[in-house]
Coordinates of C-alpha atoms in Angstrom, one line a residue:
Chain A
X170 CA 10.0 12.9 -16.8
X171 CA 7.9 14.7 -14.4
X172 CA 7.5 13.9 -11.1
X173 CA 4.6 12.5 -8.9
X174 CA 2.8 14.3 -6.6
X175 CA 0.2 13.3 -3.9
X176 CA -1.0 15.7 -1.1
X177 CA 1.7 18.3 -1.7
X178 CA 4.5 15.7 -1.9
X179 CA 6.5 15.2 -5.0
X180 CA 8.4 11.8 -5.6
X181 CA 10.6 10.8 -8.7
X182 CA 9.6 7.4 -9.0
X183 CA 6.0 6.2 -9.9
X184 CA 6.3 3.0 -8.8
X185 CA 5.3 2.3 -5.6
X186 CA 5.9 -1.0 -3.7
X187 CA 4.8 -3.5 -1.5
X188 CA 7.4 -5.3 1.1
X189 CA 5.7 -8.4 1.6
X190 CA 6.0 -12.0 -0.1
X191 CA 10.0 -11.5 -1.1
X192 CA 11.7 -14.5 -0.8
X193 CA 14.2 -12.9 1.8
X194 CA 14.8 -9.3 3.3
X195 CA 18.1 -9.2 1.4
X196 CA 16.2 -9.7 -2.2
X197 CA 13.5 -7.3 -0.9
X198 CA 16.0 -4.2 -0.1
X199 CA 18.0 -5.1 -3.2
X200 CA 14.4 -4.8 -5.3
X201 CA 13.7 -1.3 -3.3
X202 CA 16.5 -0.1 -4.4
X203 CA 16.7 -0.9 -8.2
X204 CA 13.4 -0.4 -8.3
X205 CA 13.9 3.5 -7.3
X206 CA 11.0 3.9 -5.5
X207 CA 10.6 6.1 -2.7
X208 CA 7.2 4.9 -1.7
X209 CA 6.8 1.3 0.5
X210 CA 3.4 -0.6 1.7
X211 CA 3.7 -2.0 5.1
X212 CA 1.2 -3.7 7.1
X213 CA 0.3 -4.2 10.4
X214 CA -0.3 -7.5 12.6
X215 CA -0.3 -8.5 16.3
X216 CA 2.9 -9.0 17.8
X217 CA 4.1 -12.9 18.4
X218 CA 3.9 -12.7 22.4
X219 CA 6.8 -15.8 22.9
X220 CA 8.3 -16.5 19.5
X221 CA 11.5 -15.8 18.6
X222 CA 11.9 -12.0 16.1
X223 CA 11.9 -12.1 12.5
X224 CA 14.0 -10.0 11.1
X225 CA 13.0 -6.1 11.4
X226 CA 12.2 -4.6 8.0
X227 CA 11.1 -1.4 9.2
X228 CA 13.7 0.0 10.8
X229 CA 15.7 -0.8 7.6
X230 CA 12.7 1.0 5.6
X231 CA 12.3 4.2 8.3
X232 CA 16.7 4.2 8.2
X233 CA 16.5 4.4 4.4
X234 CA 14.3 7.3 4.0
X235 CA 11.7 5.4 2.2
X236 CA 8.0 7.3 2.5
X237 CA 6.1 4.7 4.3
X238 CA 2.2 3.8 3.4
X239 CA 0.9 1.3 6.1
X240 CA -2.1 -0.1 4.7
X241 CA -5.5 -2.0 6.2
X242 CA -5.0 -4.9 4.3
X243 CA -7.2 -8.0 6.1
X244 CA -9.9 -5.5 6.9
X245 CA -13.2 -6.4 6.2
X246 CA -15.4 -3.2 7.3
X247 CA -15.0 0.2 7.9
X248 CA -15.3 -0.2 11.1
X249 CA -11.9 -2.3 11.2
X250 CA -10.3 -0.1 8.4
X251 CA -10.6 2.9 10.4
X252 CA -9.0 1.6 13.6
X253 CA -6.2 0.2 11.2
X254 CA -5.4 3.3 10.3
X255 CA -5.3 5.3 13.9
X256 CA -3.1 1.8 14.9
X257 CA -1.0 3.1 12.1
X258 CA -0.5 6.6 12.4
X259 CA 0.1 6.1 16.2
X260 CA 2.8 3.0 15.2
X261 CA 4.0 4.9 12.9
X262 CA 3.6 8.4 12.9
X263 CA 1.8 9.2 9.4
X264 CA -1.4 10.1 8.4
X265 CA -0.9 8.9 5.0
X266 CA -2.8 5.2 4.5
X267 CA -3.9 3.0 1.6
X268 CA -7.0 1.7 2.9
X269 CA -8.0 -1.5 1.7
X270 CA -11.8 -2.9 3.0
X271 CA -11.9 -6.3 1.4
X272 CA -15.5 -8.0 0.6
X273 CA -14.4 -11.3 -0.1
X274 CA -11.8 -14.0 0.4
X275 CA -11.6 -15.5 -2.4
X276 CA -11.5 -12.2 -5.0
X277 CA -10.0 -9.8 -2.6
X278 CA -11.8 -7.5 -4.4
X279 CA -13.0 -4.2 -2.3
X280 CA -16.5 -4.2 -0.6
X281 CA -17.3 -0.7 -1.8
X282 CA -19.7 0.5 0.7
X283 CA -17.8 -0.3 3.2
X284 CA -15.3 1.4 1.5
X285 CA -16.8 4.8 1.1
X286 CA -17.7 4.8 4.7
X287 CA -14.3 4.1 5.9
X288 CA -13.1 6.7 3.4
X289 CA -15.1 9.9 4.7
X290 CA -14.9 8.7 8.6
X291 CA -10.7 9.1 7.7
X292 CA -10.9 12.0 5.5
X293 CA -12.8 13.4 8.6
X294 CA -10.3 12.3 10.7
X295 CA -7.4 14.3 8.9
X296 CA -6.1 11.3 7.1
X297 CA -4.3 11.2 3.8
X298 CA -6.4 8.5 2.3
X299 CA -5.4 6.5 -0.4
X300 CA -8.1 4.2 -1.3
X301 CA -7.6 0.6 -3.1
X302 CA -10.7 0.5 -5.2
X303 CA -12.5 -1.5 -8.2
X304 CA -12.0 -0.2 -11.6
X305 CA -15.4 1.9 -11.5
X306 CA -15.3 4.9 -12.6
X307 CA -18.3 6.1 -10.8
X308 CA -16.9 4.7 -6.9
X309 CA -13.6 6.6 -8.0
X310 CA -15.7 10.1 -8.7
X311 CA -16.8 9.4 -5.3
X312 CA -13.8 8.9 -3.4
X313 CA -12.5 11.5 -5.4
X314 CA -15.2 14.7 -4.5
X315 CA -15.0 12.9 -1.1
X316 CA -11.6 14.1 -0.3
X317 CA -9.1 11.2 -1.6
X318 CA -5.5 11.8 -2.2
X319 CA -5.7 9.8 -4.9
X320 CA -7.8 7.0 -6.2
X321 CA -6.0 3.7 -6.6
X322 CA -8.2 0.7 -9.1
X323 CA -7.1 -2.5 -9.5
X324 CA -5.8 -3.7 -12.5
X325 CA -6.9 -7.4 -11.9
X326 CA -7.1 -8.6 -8.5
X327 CA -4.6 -8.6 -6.3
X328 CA -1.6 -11.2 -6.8
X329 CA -3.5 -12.8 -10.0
X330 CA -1.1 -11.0 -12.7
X331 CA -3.5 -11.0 -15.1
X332 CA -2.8 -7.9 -15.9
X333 CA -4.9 -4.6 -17.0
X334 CA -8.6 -6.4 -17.5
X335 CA -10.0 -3.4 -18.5
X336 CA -8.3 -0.7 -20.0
X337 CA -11.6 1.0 -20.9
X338 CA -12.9 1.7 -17.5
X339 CA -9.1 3.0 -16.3
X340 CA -9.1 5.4 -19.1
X341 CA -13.0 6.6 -18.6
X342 CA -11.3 7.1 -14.8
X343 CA -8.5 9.1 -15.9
X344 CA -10.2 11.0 -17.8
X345 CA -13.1 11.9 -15.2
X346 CA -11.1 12.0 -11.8
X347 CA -8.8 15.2 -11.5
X348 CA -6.7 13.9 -8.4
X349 CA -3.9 11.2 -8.8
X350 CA -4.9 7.7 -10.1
X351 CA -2.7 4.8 -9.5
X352 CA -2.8 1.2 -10.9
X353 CA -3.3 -0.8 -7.5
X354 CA -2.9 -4.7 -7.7
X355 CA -2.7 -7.1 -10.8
X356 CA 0.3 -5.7 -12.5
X357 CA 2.1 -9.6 -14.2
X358 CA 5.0 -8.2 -16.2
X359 CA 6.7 -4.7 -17.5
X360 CA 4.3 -4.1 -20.2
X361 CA 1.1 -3.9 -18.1
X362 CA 3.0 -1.2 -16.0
X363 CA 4.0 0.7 -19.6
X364 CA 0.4 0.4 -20.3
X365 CA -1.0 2.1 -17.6
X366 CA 1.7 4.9 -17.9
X367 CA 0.6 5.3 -21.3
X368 CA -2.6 5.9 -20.3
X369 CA -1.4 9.0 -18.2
X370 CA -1.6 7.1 -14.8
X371 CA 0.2 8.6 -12.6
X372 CA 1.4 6.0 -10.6
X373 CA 2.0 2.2 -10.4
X374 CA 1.5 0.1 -6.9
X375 CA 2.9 -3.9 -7.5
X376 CA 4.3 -6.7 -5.1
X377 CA 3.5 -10.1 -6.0
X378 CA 4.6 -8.9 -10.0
X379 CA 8.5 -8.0 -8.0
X380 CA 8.0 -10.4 -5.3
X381 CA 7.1 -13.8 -6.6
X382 CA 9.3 -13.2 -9.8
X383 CA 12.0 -15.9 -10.1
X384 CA 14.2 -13.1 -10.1
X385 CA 12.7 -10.4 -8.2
X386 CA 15.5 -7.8 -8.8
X387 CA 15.7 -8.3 -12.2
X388 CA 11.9 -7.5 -12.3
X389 CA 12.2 -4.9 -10.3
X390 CA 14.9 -3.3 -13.1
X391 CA 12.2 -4.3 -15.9
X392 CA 9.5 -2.1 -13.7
X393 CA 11.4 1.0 -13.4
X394 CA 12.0 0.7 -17.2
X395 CA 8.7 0.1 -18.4
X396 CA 7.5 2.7 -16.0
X397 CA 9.4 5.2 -16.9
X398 CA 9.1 4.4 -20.6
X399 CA 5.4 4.5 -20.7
X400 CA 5.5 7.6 -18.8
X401 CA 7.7 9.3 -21.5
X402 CA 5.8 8.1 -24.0
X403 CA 2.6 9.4 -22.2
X404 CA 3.6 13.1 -22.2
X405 CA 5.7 12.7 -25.3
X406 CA 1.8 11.7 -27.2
X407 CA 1.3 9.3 -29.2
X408 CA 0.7 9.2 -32.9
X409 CA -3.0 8.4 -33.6
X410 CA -3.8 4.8 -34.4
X411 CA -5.1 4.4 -38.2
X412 CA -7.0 1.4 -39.9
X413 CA -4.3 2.1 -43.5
X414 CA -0.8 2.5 -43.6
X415 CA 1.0 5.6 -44.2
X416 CA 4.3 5.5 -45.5
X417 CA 7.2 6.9 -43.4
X418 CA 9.8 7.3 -47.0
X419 CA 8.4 10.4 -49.4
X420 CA 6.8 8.9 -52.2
X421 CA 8.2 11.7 -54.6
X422 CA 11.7 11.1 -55.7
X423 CA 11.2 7.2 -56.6
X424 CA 13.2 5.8 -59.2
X425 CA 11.2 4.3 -62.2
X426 CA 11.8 0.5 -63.6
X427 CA 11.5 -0.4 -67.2
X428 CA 9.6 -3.8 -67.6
X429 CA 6.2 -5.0 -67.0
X430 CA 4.7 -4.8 -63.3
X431 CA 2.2 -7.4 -64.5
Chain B
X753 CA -6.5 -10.1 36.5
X754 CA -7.7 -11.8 33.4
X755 CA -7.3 -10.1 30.4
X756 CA -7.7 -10.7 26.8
X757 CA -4.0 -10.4 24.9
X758 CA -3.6 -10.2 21.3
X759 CA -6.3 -13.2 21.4
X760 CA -5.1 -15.1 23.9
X761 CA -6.8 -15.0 27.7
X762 CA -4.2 -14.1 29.7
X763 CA -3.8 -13.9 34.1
X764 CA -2.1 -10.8 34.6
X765 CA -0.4 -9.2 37.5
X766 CA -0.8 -5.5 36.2
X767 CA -2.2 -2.2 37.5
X768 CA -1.4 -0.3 34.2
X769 CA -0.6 -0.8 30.8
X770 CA 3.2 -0.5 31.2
X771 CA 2.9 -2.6 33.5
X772 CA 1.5 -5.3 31.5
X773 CA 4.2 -4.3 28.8
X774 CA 7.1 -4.9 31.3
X775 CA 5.4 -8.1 32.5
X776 CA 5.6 -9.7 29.6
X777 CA 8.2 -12.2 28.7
X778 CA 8.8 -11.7 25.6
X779 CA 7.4 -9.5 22.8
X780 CA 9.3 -10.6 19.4
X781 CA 12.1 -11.3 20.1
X782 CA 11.8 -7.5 21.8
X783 CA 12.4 -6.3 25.7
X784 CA 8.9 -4.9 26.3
X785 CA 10.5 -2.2 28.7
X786 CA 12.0 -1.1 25.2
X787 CA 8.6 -1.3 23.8
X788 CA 7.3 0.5 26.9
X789 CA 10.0 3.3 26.2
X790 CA 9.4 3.8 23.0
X791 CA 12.6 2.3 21.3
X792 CA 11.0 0.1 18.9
X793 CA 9.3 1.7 16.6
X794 CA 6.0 0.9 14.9
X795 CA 4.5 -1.0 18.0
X796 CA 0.9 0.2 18.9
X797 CA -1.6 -0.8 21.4
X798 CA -5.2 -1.1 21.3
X799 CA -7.2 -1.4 24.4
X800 CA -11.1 -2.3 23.8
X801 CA -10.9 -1.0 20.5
X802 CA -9.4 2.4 20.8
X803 CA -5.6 3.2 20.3
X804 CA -3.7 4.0 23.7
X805 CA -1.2 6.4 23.0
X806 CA 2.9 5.6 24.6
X807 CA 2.2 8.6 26.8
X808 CA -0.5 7.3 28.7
X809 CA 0.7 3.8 29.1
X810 CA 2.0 4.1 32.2
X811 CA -1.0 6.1 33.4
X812 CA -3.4 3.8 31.6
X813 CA -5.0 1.6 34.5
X814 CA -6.7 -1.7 32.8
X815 CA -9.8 -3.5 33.9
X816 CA -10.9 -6.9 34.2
X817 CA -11.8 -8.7 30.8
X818 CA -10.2 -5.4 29.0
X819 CA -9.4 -6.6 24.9
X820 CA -5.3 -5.9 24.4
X821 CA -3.8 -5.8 21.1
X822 CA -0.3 -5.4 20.8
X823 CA 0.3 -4.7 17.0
X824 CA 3.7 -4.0 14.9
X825 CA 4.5 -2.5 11.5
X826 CA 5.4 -5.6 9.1
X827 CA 6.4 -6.3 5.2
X828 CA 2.8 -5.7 3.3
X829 CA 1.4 -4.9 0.4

């Protein structure tokens, strides 16, 4: 299987993963690792002047060499977004960042114009943007002549597991953007991850799917299979789909019965 | 002083930003001298919107009614 690569960086694994929502840190650093991924989401949020420390996941993430992609998650404008990230390459010492500008509370989906904007005032900015975007094929031409590392639709909406919605518009998408593409949110089970590989995706980004599995690293297993699968089967191609059937034994050679076939 | 603290209106005794740090009590669980020194990693501030990189902060004189955000890397998604 080949490998993945996004701004001149090659990784192994195509799944990429979110740290948030586990049940516990251990599950969560078991799942990273059977996952195989070498990419992790992280987020960033006021310290708690006062309270007691949680446990810290990111020296545990930083100490085992996973590539980091902080994100702007919670950000509602561009204006937010971009600060986000230069909090995050300052925190954290990367220029790489999924930016996520959020329209509404209720979809999460992305507010696209805000979106764009953010987009070109990081690109400008020397970022490695990695933008969370609906499944449009036109905003992901966009982000894409714009600059973009990659451009990252949604499956569904994020957390809902329902799965690819549209497998139309993500293969008009693949077909029209040149740069990486990578499923970003809605991913419920193996399959919809095999799907999108099959498609030619290049990458898949989950959390909740690992996460809020009743056995998270269990899932996590089923992900790196059915990523890896439908990513074989992708550059292996598949046999055309046909309305008749077409019969794998030769016909020539078959035996003949005596009697009436009615 | 008073000065706005990750939300919170605070009455602080500081000239600088590493001051402030140092001041506080208790920052997760974290010494904020550590913070100050750059031995936790992933802590950023932001003062009045704009990110204040660790080598100013003990250069960086504050203001009355300045906006501090004291932000950390987390688990996200």
């Amino acid at each position: 299987m080949t490998g993945m690569t996004i701004a001149g960086k090659t990784f192994s694994s195509r799944l990429i993963l979110g740290s948030a929502r586990y049940p516990d840190p251990q599950t969560m650093k078991q799942a990273l690792k059977v996952s195989g991924t070498e990419m992790v989401t992280v987020a960033l949020r006021r310290v708690n002047i006062g309270s007691a420390s949680e446990e810290d996941v990111l020296n545990y993430l930083v100490d085992e060499g996973y590539h980091l992609l902080p994100n702007t998650a919670g950000c509602y404008t561009a204006k937010e977004a971009v600060l986000t990230a230069q909090m995050s390459r300052e925190a954290l010492g990367t220029s790489w960042i999924k930016l996520e500008v959020i329209g509404d509370d209720k979809t999460l989906f992305p507010d696209t114009v805000e979106l764009l904007k953010a987009a070109e005032q990081l690109i400008a900015d020397d970022f490695i943007v990695l933008p969370y975007t609906t499944d449009d094929p036109i905003t992901c031409i966009k982000l894409a002549n714009m600059g973009c590392a990659a451009v990252m639709p949604l499956a569904a909406p994020i957390g809902s597991g329902m799965g690819i919605c549209n497998p139309y518009n993500l293969q008009i998408i693949r077909e029209q953007v040149d740069i990486p593409m990578i499923i970003d949110a809605g991913v419920g089970t193996a399959s919809d991850a095999a799907l999108a590989m099959e498609f030619g995706i290049d990458g898949v980004l989950m959390n909740s799917a690992i996460a809020q599995a009743q056995h998270p690293v269990l899932m996590a297993e089923a992900m790196k299979g059915a990523v890896i699968a439908g990513r074989l089967a992708f550059e292996a191609g598949r046999i055309p789909r046909r309305l008749y059937a077409n019969a794998s034994s030769p016909m020539e050679g078959r035996i003949a019965v005596s009697g009436d076939h009615g | 002083m008073k000065l706005s603290l990750n939300g919170e209106i605070t009455d602080a005794d500081a000239g600088t930003l590493y001051e402030l740090l140092e001041s506080c009590d208790l920052v997760d669980g974290v010494k904020p001298q550590d913070i100050a020194n750059r031995k936790v990693k992933g802590v950023v501030v932001v003062v009045n919107d704009t990110v204040v990189s660790s080598h100013q902060w003990e250069t960086f004189q504050l203001n009355e009614n300045d906006h501090i955000e004291i932000v950390r890397a987390i688990q996200g998604g």
